[in-house]
Short mmCIF file of C-alpha atoms in Angstrom, two decimals:
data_model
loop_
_atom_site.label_atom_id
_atom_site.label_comp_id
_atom_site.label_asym_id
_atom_site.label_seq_id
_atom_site.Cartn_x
_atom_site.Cartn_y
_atom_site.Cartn_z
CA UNK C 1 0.00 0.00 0.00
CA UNK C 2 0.92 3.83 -0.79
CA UNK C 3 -0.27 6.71 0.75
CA UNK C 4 -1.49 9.02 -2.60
CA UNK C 5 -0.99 12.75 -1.71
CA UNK C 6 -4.44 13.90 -3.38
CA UNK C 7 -6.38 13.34 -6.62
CA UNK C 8 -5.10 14.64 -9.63
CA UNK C 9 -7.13 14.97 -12.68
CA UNK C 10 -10.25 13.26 -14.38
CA UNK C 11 -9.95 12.07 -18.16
CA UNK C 12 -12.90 12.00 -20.35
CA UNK C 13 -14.05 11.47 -23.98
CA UNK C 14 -16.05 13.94 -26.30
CA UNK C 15 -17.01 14.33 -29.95
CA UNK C 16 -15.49 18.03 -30.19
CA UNK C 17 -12.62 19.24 -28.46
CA UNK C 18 -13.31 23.15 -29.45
CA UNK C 19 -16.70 22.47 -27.67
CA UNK C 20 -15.29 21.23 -24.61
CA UNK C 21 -12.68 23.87 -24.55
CA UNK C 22 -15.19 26.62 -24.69
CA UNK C 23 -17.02 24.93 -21.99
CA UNK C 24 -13.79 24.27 -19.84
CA UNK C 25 -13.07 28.14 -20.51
CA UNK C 26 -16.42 29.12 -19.18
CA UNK C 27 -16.10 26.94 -16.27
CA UNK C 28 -12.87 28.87 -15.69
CA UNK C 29 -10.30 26.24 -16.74
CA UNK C 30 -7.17 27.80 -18.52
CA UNK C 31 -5.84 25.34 -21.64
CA UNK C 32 -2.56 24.02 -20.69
CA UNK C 33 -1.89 21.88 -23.82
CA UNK C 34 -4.10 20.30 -26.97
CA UNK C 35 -3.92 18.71 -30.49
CA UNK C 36 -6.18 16.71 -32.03
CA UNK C 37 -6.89 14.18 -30.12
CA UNK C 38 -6.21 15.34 -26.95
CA UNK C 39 -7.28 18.60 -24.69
CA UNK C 40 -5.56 19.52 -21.47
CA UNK C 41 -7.20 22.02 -19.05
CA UNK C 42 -5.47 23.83 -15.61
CA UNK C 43 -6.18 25.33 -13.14
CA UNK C 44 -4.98 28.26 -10.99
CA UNK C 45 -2.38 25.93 -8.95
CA UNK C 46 0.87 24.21 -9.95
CA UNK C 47 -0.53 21.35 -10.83
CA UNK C 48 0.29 20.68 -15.14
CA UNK C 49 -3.26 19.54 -15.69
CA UNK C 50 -6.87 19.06 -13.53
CA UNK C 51 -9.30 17.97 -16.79
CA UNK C 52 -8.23 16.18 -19.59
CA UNK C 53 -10.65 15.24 -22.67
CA UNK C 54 -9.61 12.46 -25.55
CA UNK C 55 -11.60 13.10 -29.06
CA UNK C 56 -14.25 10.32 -29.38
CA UNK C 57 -17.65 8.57 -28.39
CA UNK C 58 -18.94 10.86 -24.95
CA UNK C 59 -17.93 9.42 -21.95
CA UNK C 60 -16.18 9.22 -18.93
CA UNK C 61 -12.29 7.52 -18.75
CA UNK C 62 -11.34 7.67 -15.82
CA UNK C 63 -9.31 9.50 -12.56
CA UNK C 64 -5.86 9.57 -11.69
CA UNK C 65 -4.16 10.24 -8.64
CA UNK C 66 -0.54 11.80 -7.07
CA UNK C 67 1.87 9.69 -5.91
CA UNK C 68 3.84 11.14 -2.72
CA UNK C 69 7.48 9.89 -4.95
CA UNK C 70 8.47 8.22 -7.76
CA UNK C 71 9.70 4.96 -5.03
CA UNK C 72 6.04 4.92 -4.44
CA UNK C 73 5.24 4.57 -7.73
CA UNK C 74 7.69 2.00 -8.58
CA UNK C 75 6.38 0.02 -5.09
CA UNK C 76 2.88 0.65 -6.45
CA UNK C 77 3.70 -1.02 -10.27
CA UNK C 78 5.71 -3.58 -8.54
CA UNK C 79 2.76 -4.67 -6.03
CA UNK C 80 0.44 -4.42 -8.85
CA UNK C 81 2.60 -6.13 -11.56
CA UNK C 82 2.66 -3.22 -14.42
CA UNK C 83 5.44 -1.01 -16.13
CA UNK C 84 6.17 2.46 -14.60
CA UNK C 85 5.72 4.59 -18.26
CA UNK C 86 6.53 7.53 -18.77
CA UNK C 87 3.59 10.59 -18.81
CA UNK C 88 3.14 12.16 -22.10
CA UNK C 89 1.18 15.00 -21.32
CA UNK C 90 1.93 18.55 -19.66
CA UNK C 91 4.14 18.22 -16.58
CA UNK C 92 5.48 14.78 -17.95
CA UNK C 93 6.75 12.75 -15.23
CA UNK C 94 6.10 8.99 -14.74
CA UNK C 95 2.63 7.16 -14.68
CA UNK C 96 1.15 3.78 -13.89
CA UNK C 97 -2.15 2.81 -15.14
CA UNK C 98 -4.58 0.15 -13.35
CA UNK C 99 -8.17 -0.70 -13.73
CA UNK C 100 -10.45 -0.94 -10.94
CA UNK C 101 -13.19 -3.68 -10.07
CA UNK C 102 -15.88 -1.98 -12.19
CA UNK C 103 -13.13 -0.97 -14.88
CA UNK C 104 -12.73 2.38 -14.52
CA UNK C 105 -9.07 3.36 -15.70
CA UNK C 106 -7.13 4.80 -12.39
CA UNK C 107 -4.00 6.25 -13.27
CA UNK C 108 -1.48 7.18 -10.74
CA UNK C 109 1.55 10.05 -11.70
CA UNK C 110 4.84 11.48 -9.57
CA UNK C 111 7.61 13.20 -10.55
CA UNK C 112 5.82 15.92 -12.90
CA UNK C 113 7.34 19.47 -13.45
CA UNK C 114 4.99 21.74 -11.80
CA UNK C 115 3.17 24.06 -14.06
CA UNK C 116 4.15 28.33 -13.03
CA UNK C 117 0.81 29.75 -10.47
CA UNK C 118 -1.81 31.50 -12.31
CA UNK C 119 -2.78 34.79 -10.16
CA UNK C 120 -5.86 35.04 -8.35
CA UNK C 121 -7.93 37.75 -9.98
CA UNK C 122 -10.59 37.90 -7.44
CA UNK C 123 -9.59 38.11 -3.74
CA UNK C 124 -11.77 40.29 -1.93
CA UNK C 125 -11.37 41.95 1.47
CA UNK C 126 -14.84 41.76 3.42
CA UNK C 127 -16.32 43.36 6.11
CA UNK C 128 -18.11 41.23 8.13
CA UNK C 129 -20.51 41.82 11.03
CA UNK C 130 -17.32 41.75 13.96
CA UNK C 131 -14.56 42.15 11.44
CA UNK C 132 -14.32 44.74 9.44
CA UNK C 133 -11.50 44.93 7.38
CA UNK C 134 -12.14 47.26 4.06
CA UNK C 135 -11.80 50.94 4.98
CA UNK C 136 -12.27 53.39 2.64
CA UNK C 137 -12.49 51.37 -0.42
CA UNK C 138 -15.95 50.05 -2.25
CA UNK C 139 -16.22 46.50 -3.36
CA UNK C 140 -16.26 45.82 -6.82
CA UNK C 141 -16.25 42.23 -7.94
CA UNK C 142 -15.50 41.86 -12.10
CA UNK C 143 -17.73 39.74 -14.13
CA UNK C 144 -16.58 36.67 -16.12
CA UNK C 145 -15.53 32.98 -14.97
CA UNK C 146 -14.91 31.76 -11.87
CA UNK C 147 -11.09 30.71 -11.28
CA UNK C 148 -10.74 26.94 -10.55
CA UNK C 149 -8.28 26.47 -8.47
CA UNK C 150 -7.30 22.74 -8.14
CA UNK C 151 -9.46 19.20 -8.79
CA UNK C 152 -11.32 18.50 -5.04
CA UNK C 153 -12.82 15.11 -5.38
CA UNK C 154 -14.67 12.22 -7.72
CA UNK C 155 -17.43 10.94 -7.65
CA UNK C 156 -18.09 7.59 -9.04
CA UNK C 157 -21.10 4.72 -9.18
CA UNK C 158 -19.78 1.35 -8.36
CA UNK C 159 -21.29 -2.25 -8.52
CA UNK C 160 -20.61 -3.46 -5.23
CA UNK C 161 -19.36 -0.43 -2.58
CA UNK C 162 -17.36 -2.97 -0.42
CA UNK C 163 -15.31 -4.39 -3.35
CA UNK C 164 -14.37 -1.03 -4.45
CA UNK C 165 -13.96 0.57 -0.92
CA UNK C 166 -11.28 -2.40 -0.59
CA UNK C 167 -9.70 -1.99 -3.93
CA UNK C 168 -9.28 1.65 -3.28
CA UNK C 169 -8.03 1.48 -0.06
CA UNK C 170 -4.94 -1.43 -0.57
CA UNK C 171 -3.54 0.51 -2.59
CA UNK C 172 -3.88 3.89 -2.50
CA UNK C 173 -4.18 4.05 1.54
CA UNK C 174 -7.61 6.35 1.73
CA UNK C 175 -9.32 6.42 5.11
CA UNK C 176 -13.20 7.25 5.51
CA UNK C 177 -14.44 10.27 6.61
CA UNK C 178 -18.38 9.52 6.58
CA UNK C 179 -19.87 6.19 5.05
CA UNK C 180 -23.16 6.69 4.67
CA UNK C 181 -25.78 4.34 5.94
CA UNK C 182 -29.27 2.89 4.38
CA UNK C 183 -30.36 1.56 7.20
CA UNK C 184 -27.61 0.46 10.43
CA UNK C 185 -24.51 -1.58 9.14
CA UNK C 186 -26.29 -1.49 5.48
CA UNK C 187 -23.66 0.65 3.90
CA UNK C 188 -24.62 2.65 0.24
CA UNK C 189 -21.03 4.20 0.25
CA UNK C 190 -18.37 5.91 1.29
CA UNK C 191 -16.90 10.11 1.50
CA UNK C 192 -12.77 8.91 1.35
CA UNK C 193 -9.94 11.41 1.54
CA UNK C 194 -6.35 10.99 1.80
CA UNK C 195 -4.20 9.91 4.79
CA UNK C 196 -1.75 12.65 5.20
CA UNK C 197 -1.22 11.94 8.98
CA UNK C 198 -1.31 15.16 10.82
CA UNK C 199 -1.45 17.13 7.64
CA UNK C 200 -5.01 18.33 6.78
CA UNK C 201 -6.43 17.41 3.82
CA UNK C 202 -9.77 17.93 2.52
CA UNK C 203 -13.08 16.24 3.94
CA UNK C 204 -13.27 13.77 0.30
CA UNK C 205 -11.14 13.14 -2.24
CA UNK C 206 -13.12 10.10 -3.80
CA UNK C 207 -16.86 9.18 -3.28
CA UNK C 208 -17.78 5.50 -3.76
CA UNK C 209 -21.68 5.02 -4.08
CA UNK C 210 -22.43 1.54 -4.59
CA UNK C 211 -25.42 1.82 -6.69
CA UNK C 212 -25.10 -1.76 -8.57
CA UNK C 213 -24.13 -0.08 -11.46
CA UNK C 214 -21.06 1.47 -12.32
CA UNK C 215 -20.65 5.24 -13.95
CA UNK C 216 -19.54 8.65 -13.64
CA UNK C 217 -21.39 10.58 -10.63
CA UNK C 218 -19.75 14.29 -10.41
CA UNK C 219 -16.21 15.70 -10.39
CA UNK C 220 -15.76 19.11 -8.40
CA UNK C 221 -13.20 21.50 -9.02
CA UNK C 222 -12.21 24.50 -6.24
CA UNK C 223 -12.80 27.97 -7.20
CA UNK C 224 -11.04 31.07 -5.48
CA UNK C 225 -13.85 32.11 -2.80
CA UNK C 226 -16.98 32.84 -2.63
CA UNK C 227 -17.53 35.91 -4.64
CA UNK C 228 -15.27 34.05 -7.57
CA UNK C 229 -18.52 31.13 -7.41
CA UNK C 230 -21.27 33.05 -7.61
CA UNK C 231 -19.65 35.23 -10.45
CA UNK C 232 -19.18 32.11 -12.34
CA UNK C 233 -22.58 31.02 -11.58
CA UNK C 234 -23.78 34.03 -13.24
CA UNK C 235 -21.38 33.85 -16.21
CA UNK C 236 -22.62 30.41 -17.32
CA UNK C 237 -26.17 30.98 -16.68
CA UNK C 238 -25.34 34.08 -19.58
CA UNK C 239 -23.51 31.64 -21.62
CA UNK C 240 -26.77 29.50 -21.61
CA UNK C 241 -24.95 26.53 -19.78
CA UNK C 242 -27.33 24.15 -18.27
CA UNK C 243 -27.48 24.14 -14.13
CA UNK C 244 -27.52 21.27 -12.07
CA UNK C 245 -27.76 22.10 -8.59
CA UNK C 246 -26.81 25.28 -6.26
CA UNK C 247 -26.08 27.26 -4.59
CA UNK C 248 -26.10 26.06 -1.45
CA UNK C 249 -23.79 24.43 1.39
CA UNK C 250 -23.50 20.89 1.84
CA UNK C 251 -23.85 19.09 5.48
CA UNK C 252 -21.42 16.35 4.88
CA UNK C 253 -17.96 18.02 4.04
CA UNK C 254 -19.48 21.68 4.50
CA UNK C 255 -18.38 23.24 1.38
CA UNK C 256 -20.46 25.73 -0.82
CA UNK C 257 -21.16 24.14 -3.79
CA UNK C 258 -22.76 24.90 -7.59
CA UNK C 259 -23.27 21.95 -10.15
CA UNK C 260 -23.39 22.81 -13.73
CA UNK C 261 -23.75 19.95 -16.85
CA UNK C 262 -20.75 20.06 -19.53
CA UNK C 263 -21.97 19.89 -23.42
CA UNK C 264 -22.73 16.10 -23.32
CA UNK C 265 -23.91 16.14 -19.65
CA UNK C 266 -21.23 15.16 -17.16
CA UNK C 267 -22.11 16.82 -14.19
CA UNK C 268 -18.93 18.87 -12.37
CA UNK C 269 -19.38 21.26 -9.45
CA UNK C 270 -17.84 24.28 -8.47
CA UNK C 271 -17.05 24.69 -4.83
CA UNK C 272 -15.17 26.64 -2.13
CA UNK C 273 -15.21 26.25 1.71
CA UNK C 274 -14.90 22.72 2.55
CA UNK C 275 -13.87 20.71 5.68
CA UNK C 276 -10.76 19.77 6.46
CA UNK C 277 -9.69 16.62 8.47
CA UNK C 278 -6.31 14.93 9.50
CA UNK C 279 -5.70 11.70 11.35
CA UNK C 280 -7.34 12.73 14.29
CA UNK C 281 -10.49 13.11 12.43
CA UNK C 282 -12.64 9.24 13.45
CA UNK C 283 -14.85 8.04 10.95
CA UNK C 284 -18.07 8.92 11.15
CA UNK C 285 -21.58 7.53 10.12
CA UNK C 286 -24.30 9.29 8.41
CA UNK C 287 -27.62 8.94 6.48
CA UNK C 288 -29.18 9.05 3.19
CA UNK C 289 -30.99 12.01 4.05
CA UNK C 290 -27.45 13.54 5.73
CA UNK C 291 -25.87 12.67 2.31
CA UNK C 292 -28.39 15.34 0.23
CA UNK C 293 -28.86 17.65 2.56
CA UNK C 294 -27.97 21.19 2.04
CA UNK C 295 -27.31 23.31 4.99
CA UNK C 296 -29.13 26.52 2.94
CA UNK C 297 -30.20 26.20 -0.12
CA UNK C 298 -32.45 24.38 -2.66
CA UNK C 299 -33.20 20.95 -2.52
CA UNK C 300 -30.88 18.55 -4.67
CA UNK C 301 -32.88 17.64 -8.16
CA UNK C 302 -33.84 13.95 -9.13
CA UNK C 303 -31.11 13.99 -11.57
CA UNK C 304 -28.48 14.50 -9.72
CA UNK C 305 -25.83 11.96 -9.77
CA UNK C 306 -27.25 10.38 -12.79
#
């Protein structure tokens, strides 16, 4: 077993990479490399890549995640009995490529040259009911996209939740934060983040429902701050982009969150705020109805995570 230091990007397919670009850019991705079969979107942090789309038949590839070193990925491909390649792709570095129970493609990269950081174009100063902090100075917050920041989490559908919660864990060393309950020790699935040990990492990095029938659920991408959301959430309601879900804050992992539908309907959420949790974080168990609840905000939709 390795200990993965967070999730790194999420591959999928499309018919039209200048569709999914435009999208991307809407969202408030930044390209960081294409040609024509292949599109690679960034973010605000150093990380090469967050998105990456492969021309062809709609559909999602898979997820990959960071190694903590290249020894771990060389234990990893040894364990697992596959080549350590190298990456072609922004950042290069080295990559091993397994499948998981329900097939989905889980790639695993280290040793990649970090891309330079992007600024952050919207960083306002609030004033808040006992802090107030801007003097002298009115608020003005620009239109256009938001500015993702990094890839948060996955979510995926599985077959059978146990299978894949083991399959996960062996090798990549996620710990639970909430598993989520049907009815007592009737599990549907699982919120797992990384185990950093005293470092603290955020609430989920991979969500396993076990639905009995494997797909692509949601992936969610962190945006500067608040303000940077909700101007996004504007700018792609102009842009005619279809919404999802938002805004609102979750319950389970606390984070404001917006959910928007790409050009052949993969859901991926914007968010900001979230929980963070470290080793002396326990597990925790919670409900179906703890699972889709919103703290404020509207009720999630009946086609959300379809």
């Amino acid at each position: 077993m390795i200990r993965v230091a967070d999730i790194a990007y999420v591959r999928f397919r499309a018919p039209d990479l200048d569709q999914m670009e435009t999208f991307l850019g809407e969202f408030g991705m930044v390209c960081a490399g294409r040609n024509e079969q292949m599109l690679h979107m960034r973010g605000s942090d150093t990380r090469p890549f967050v998105h990456v789309t492969v021309k062809g038949e709609a559909g999602f590839d898979g997820l990959a995640f960071q190694a903590e070193s290249l020894d771990d990925l060389q234990r990893l491909a040894d364990a697992e009995g596959v080549a350590v390649e190298d990456h072609e792709a922004p950042g290069a570095g080295k990559i091993v490529r397994l499948r998981d129970p329900d097939g989905f493609l889980v790639e695993v990269v280290a040793g990649e040259n970090r891309a330079a950081q992007l600024p952050v174009l919207r960083h306002p100063v609030l004033n808040e009911g006992e802090a107030r902090r801007r003097m002298g100075e009115p608020l003005r917050i620009s239109g256009g996209p938001s500015q993702v920041k990094r890839l948060g989490h996955c979510v995926i559908n599985v077959t059978d939740f146990r299978k894949s919660e083991d399959w996960y864990k062996s090798r990549f060393g996620l710990v639970t934060s909430d598993e989520i309950e049907l009815a007592p020790d009737m599990a549907l699935g699982a919120f797992l983040r990384c185990d950093r040990g005293k470092m603290h990492v955020d609430h989920h990095t991979l969500f396993l429902v076990g639905t009995g029938q494997p797909g692509f659920n949601h992936a969610a991408f962190e945006v500067a701050n608040f303000d940077d959301l909700m101007a996004g959430h504007d700018h792609l309601a102009k842009a005619g982009r279809r919404h999802e879900w938002g805004v609102g804050r979750h319950l389970l992992g606390s984070q404001i969150f917006d959910y928007w539908r790409d050009p052949w309907g993969h859901t991926v959420e914007h968010w900001t705020d979230g929980d963070l949790f470290n080793n002396e974080t326990p597990p925790n168990k919670a409900r179906l109805a703890e699972l889709m609840a919103a703290q404020w905000g509207p009720d999630a939709p009946p086609t959300m995570g379809s």
